[in-house]
Short mmCIF file of N, CA, C and O in Angstrom, two decimals:
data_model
loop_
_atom_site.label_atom_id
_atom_site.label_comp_id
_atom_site.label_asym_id
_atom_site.label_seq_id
_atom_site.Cartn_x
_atom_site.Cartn_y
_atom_site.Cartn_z
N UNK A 1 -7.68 -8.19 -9.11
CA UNK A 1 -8.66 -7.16 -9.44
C UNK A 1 -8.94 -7.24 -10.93
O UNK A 1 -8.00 -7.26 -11.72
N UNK A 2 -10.48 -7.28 -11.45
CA UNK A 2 -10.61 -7.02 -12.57
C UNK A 2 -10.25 -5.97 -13.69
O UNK A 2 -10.27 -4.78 -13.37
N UNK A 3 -9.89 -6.34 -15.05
CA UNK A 3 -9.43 -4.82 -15.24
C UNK A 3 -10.10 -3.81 -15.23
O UNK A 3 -9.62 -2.70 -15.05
N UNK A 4 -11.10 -3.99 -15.39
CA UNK A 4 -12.19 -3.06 -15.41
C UNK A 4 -12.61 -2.23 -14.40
O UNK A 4 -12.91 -1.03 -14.41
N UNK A 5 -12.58 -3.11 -13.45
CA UNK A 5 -12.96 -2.79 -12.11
C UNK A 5 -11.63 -1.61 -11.59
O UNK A 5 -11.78 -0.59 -10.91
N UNK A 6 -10.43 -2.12 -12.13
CA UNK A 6 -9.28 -1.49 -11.91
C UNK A 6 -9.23 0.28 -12.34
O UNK A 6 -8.93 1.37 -11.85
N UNK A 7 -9.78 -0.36 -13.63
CA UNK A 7 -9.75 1.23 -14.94
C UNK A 7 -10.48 2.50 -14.20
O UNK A 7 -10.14 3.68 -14.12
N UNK A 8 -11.54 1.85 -13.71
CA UNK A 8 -12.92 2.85 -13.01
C UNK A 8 -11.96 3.52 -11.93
O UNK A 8 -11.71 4.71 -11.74
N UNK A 9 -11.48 2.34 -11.24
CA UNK A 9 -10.99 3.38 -9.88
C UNK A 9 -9.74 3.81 -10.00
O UNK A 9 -9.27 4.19 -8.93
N UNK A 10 -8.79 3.91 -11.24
CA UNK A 10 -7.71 4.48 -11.79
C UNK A 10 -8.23 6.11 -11.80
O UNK A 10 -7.78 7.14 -11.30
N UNK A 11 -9.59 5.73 -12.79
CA UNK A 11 -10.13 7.37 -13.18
C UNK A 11 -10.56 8.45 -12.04
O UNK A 11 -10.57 9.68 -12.06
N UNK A 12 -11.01 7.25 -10.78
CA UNK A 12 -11.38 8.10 -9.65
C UNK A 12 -10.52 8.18 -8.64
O UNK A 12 -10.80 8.52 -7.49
N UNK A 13 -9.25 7.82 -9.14
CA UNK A 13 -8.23 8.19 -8.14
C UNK A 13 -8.02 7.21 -6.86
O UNK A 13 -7.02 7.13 -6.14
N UNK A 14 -9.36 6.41 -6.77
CA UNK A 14 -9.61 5.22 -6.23
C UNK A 14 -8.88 3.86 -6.07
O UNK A 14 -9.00 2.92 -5.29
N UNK A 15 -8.22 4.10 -6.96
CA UNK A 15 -7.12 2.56 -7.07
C UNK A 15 -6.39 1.72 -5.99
O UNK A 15 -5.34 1.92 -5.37
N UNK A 16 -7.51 0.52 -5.96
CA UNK A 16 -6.60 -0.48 -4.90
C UNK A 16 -5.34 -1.51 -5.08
O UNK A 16 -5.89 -2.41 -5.71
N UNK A 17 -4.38 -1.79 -4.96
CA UNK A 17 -3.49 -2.50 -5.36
C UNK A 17 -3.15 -3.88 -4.14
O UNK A 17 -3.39 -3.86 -2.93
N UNK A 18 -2.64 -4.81 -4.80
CA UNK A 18 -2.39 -5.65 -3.84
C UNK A 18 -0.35 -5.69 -4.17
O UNK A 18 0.33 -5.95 -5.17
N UNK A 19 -0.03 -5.29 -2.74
CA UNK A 19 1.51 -4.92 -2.68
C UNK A 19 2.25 -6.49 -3.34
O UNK A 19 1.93 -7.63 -3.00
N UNK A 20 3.47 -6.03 -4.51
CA UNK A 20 3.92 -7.38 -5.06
C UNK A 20 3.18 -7.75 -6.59
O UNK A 20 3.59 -8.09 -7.70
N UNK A 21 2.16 -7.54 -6.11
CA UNK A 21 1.38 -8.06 -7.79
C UNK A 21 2.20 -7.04 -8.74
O UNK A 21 2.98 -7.38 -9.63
N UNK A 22 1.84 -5.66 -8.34
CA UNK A 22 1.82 -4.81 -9.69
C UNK A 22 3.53 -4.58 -9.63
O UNK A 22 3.95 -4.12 -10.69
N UNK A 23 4.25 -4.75 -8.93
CA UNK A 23 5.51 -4.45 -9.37
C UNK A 23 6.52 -5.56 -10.31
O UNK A 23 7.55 -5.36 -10.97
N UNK A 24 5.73 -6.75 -10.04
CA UNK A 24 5.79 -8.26 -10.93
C UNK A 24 5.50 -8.31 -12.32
O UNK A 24 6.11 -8.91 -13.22
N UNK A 25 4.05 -7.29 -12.39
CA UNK A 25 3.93 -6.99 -13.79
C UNK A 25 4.94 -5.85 -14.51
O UNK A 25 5.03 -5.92 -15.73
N UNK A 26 5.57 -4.99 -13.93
CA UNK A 26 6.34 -3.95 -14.34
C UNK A 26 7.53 -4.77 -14.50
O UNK A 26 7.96 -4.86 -15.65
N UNK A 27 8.23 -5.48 -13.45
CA UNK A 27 9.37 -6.61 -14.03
C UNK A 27 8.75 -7.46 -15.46
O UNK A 27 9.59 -7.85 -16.27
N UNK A 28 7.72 -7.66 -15.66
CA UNK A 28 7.81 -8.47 -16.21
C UNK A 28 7.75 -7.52 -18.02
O UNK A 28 8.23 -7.95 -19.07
N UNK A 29 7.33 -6.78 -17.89
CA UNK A 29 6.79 -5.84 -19.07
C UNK A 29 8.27 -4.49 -19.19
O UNK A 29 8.65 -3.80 -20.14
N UNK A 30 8.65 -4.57 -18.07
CA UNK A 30 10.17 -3.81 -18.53
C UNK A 30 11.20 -4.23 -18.22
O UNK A 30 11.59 -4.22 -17.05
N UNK A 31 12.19 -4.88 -19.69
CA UNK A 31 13.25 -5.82 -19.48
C UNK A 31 14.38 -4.79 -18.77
O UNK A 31 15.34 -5.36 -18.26
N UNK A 32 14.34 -3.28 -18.69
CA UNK A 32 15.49 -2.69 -18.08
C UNK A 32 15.49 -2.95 -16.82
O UNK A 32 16.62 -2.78 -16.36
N UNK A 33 14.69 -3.31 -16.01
CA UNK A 33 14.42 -3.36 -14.76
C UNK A 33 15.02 -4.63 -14.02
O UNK A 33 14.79 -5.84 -13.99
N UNK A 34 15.97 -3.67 -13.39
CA UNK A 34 17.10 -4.69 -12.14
C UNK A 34 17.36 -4.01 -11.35
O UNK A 34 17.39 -2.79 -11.21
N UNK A 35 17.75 -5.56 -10.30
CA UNK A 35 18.22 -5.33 -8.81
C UNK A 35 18.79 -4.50 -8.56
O UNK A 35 19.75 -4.30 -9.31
N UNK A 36 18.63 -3.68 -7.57
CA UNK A 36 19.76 -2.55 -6.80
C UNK A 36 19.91 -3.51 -5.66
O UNK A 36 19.00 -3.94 -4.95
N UNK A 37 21.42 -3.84 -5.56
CA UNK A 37 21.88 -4.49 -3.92
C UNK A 37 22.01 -2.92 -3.10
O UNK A 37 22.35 -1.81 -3.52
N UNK A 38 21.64 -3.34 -1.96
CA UNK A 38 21.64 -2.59 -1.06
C UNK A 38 22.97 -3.26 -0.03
O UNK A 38 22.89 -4.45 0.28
N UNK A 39 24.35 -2.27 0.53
CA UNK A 39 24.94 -2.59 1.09
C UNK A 39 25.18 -1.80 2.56
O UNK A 39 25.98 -1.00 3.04
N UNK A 40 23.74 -2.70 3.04
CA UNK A 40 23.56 -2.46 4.17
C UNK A 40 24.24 -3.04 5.91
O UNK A 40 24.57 -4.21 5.76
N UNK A 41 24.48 -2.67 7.14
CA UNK A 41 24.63 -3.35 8.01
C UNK A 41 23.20 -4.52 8.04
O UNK A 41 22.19 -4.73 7.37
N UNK A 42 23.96 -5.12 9.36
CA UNK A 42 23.35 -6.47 9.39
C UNK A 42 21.91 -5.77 10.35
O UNK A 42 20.80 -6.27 10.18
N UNK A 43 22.10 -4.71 11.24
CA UNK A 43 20.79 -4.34 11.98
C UNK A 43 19.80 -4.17 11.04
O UNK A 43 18.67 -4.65 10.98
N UNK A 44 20.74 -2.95 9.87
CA UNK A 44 19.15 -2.10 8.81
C UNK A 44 18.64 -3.19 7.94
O UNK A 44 17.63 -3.16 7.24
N UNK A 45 19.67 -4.37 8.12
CA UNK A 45 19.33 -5.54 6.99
C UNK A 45 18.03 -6.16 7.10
O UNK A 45 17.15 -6.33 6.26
N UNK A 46 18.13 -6.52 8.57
CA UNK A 46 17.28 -7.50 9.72
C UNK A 46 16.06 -6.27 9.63
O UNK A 46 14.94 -6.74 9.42
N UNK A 47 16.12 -4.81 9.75
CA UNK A 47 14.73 -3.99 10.03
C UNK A 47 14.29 -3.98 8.20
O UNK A 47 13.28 -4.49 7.72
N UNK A 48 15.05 -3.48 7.69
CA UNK A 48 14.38 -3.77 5.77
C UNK A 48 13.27 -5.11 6.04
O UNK A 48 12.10 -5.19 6.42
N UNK A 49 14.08 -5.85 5.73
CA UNK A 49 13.81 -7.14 6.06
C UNK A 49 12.51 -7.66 6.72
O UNK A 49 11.79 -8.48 6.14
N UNK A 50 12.23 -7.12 8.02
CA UNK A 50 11.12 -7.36 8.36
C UNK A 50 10.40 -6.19 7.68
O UNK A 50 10.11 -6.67 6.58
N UNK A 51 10.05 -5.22 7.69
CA UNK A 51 9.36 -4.37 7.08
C UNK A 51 8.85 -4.87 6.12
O UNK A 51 7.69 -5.26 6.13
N UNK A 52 9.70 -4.97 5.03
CA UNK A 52 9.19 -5.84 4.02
C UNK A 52 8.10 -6.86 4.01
O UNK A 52 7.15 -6.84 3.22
N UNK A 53 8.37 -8.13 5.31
CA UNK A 53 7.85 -9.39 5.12
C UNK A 53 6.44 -8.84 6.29
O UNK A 53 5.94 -9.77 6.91
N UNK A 54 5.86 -7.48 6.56
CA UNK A 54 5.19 -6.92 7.31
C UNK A 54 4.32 -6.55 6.23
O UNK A 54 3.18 -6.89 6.55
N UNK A 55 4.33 -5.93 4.97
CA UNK A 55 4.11 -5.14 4.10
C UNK A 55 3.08 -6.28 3.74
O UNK A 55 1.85 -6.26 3.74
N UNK A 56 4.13 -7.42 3.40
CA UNK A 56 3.68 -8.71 2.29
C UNK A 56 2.52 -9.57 2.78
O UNK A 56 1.81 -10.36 2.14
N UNK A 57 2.49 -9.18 4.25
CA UNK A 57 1.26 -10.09 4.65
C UNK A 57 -0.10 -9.77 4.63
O UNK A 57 -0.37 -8.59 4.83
N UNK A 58 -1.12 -10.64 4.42
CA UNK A 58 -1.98 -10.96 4.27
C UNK A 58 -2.84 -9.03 4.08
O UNK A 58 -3.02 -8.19 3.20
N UNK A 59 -3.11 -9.21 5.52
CA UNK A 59 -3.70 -8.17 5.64
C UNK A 59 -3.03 -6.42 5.24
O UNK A 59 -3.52 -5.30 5.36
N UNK A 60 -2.02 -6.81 4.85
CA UNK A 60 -1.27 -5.26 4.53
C UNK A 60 -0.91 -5.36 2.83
O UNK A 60 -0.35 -4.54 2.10
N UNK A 61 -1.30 -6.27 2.63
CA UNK A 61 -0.92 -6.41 0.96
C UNK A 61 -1.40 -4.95 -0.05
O UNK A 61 -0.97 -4.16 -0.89
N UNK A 62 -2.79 -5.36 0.86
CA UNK A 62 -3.60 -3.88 -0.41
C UNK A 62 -3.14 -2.93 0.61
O UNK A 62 -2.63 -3.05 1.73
N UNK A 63 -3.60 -1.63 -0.38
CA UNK A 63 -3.56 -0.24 -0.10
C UNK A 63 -4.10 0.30 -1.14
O UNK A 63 -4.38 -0.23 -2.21
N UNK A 64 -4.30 1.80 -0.65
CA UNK A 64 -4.86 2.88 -1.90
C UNK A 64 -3.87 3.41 -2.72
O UNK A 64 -3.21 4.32 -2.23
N UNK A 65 -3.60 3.03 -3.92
CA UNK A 65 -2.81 3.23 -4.95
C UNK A 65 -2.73 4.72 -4.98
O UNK A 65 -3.76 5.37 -4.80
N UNK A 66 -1.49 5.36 -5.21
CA UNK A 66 -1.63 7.02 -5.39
C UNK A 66 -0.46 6.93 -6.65
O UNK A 66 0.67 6.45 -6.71
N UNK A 67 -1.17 7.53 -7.47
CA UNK A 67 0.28 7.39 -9.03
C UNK A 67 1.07 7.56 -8.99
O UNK A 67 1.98 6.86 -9.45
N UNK A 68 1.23 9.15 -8.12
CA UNK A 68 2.34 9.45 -8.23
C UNK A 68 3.46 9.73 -6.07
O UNK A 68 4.64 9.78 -5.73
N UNK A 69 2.03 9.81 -5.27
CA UNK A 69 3.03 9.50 -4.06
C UNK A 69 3.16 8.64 -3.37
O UNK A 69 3.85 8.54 -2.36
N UNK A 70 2.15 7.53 -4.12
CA UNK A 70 2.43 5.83 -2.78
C UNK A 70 1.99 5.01 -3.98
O UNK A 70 0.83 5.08 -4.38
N UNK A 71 2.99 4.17 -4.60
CA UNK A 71 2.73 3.27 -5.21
C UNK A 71 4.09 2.60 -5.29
O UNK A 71 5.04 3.16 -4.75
N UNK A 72 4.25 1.47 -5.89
CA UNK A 72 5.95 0.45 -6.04
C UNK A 72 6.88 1.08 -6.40
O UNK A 72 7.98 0.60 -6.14
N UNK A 73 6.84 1.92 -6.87
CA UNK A 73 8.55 2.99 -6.72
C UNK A 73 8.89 3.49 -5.15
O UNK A 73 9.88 3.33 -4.43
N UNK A 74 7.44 4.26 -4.91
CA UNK A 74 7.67 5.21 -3.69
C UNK A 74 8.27 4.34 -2.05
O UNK A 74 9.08 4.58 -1.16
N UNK A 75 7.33 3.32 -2.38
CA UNK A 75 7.62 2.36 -0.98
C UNK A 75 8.96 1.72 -0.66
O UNK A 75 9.33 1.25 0.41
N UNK A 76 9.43 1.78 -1.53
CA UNK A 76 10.62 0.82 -1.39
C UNK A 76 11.63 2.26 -1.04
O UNK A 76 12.46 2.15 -0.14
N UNK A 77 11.59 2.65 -1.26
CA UNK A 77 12.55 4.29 -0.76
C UNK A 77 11.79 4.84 0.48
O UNK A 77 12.55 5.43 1.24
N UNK A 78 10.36 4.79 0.91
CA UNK A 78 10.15 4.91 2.32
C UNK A 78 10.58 4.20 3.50
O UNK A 78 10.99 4.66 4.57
N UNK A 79 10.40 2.73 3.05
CA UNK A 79 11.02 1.70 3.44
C UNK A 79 12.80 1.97 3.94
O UNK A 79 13.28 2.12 5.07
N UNK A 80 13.51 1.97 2.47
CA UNK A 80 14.63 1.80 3.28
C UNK A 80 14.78 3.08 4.38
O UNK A 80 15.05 2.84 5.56
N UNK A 81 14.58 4.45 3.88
CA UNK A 81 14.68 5.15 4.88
C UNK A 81 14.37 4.93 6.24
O UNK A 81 14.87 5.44 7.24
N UNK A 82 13.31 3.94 6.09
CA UNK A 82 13.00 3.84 7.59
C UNK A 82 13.73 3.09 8.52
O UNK A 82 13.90 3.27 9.73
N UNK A 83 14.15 2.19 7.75
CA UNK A 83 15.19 0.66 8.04
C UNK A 83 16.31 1.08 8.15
O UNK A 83 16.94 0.48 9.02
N UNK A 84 16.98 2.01 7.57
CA UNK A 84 18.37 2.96 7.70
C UNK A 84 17.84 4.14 8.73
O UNK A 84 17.95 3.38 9.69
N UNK A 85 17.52 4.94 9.13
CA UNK A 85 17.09 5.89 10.07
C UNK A 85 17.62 7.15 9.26
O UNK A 85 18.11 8.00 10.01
N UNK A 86 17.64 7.44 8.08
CA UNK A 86 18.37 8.38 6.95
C UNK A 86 17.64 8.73 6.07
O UNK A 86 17.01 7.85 5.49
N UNK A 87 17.50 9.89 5.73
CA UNK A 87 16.38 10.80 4.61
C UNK A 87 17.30 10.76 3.43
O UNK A 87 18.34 11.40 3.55
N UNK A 88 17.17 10.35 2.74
CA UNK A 88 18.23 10.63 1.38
C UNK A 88 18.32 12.16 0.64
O UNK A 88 17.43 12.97 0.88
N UNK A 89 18.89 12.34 0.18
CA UNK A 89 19.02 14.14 -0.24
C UNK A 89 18.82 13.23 -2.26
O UNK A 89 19.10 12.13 -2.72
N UNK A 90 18.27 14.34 -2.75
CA UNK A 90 18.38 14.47 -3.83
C UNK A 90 18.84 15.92 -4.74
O UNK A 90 18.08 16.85 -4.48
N UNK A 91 19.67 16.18 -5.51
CA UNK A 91 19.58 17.26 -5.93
C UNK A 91 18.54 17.77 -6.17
O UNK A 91 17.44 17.22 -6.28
N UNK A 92 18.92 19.34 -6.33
CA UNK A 92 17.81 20.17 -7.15
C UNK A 92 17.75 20.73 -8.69
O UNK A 92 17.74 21.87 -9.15
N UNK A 93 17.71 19.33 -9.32
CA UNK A 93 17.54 20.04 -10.88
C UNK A 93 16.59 19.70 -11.46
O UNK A 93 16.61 19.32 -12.63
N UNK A 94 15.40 19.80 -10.63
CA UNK A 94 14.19 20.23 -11.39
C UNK A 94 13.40 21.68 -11.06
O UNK A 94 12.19 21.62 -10.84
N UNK A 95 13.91 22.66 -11.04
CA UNK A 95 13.58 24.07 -11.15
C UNK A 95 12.31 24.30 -11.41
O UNK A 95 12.29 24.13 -12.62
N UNK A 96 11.05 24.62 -11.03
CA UNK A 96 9.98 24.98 -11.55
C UNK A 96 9.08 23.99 -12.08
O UNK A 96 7.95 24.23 -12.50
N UNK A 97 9.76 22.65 -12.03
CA UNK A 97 8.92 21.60 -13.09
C UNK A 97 7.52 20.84 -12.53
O UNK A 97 7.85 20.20 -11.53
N UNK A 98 6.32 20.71 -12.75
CA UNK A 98 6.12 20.15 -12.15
C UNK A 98 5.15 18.51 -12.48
O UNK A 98 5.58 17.98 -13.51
N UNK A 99 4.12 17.77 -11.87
CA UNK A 99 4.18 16.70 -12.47
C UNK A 99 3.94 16.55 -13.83
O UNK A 99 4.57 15.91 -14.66
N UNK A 100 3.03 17.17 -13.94
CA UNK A 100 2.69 17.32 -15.17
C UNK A 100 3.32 17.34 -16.27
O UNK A 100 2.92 16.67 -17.22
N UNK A 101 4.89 18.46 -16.37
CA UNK A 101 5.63 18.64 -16.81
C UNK A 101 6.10 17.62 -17.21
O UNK A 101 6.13 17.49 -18.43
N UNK A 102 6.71 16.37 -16.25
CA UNK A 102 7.46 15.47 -16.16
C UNK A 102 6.98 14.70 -17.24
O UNK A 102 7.70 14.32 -18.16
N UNK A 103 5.35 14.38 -17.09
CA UNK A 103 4.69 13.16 -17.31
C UNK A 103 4.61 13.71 -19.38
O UNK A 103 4.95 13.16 -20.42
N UNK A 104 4.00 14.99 -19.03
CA UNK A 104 4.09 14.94 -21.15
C UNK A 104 5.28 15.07 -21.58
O UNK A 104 5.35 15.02 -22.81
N UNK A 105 6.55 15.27 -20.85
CA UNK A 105 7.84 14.98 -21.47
C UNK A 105 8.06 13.45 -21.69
O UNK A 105 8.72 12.99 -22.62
N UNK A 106 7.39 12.69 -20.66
CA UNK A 106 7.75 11.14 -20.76
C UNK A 106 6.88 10.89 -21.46
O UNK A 106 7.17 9.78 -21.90
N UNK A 107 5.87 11.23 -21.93
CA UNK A 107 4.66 10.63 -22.76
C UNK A 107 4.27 11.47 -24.12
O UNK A 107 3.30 11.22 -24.84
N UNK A 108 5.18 12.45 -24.30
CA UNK A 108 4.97 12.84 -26.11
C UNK A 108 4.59 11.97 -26.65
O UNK A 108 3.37 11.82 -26.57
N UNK A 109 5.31 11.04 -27.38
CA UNK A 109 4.54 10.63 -27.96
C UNK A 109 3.59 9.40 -27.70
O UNK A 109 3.67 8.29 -28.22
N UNK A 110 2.94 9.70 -27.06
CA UNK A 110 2.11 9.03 -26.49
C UNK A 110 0.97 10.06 -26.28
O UNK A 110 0.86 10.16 -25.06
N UNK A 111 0.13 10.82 -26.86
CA UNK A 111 -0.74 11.80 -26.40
C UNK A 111 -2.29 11.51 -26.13
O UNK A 111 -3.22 12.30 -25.97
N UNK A 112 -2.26 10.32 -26.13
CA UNK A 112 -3.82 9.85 -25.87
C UNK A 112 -3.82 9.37 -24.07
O UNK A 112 -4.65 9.65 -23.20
N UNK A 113 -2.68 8.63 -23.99
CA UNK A 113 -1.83 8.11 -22.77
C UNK A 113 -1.76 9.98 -21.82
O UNK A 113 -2.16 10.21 -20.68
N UNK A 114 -1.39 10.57 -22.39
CA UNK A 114 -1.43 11.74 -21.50
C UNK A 114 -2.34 12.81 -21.45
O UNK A 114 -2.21 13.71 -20.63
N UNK A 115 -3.57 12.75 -22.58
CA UNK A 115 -4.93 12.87 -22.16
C UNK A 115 -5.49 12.42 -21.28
O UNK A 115 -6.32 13.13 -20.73
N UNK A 116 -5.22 10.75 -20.69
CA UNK A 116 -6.24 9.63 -19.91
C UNK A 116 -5.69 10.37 -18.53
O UNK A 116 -6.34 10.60 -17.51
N UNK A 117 -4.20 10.69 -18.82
CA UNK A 117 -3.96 11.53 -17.04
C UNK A 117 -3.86 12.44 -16.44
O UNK A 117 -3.56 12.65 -15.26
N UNK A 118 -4.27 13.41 -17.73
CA UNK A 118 -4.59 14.87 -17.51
C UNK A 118 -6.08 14.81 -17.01
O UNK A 118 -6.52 15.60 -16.17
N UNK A 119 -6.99 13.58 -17.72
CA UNK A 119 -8.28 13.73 -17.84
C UNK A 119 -8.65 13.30 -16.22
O UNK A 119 -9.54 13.92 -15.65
N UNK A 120 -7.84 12.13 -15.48
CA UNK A 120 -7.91 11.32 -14.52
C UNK A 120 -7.61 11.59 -12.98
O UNK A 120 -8.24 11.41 -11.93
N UNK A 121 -6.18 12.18 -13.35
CA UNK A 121 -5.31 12.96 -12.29
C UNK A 121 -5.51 14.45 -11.93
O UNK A 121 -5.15 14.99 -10.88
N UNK A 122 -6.36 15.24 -13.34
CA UNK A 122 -6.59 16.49 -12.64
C UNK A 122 -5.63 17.61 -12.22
O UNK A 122 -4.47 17.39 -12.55
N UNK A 123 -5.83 18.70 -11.61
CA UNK A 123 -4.63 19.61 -11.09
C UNK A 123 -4.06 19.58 -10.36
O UNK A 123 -3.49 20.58 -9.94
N UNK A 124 -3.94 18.36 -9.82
CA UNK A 124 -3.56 17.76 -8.53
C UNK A 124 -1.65 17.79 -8.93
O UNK A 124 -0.84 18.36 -8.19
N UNK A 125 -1.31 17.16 -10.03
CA UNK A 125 -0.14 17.07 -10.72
C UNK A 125 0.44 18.63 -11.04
O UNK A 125 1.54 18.33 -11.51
N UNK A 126 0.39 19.96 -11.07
CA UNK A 126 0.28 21.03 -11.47
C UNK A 126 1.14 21.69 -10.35
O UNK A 126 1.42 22.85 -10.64
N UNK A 127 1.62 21.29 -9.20
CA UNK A 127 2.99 22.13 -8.59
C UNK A 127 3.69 21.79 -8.52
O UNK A 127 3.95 20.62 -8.78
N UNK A 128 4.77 23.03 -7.94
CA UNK A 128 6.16 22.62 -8.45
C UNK A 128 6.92 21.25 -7.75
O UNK A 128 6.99 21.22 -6.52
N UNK A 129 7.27 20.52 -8.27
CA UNK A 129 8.17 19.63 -7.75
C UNK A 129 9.17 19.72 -6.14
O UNK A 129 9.22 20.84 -5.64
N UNK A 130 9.62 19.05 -5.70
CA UNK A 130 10.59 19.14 -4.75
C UNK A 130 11.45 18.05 -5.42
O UNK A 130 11.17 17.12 -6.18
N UNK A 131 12.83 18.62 -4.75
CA UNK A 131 13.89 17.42 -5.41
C UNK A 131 13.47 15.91 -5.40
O UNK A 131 13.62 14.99 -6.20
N UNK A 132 12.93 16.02 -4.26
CA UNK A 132 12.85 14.10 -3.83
C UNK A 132 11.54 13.58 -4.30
O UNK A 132 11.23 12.41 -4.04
N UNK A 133 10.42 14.68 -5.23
CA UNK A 133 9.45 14.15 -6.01
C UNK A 133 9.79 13.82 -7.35
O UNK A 133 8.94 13.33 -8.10
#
């Protein structure tokens, strides 16, 4: 995808992604970023597993990018849940917070960066959290 072409439908919420590309660029642009082994049985191994190589093909590659509830973080935790048959629990210590919150705490200083997603994303980001968001 062009970037341009990309930027437009970032702003309209529109964003198509092709599954694999963009999480290649995030490995590649953040050196903290490593493997979690998963120590799974050999069944949830074999269902991950295909899921995965289901995702990767041809026709399932793209999807509609969502920033913050379906994009390369989110899938891979839908995924295993699904491949394990198990909802994961997360605590509750985000009290009241919500995306928004999150995002100008991670982006102080960065305030032009959190203009573009106040300006982009809208009030959509503006309730409260649940643990597992």
């Amino acid at each position: 995808m062009q970037p341009q072409r990309r930027e437009r439908g970032f702003a309209r919420s529109k964003l198509v992604v092709e599954t694999g590309a963009e999480c290649k660029v995030y490995a590649e642009l953040i050196p903290w970023v490593v493997a979690q082994i998963l120590d799974l049985p050999p069944a949830q191994t074999e269902r991950l597993t295909a899921m995965i190589r289901e995702n990767l093909l041809p026709g399932n590659r793209v999807y509609r990018y969502n920033y913050v509830k379906d994009n390369c973080a989110t899938r891979p935790l839908d995924m295993i849940e699904a491949a394990t048959g198990r909802r994961f629990e997360f605590g509750d210590t985000l009290s009241g917070i919500t995306y928004r919150d999150e995002m100008r705490f991670n982006h102080r200083y960065y305030p032009w960066y959190q203009f573009g997603i106040d300006l982009a994303l809208g009030s959509g980001l503006d309730y409260e959290l649940t643990p597992r968001e």
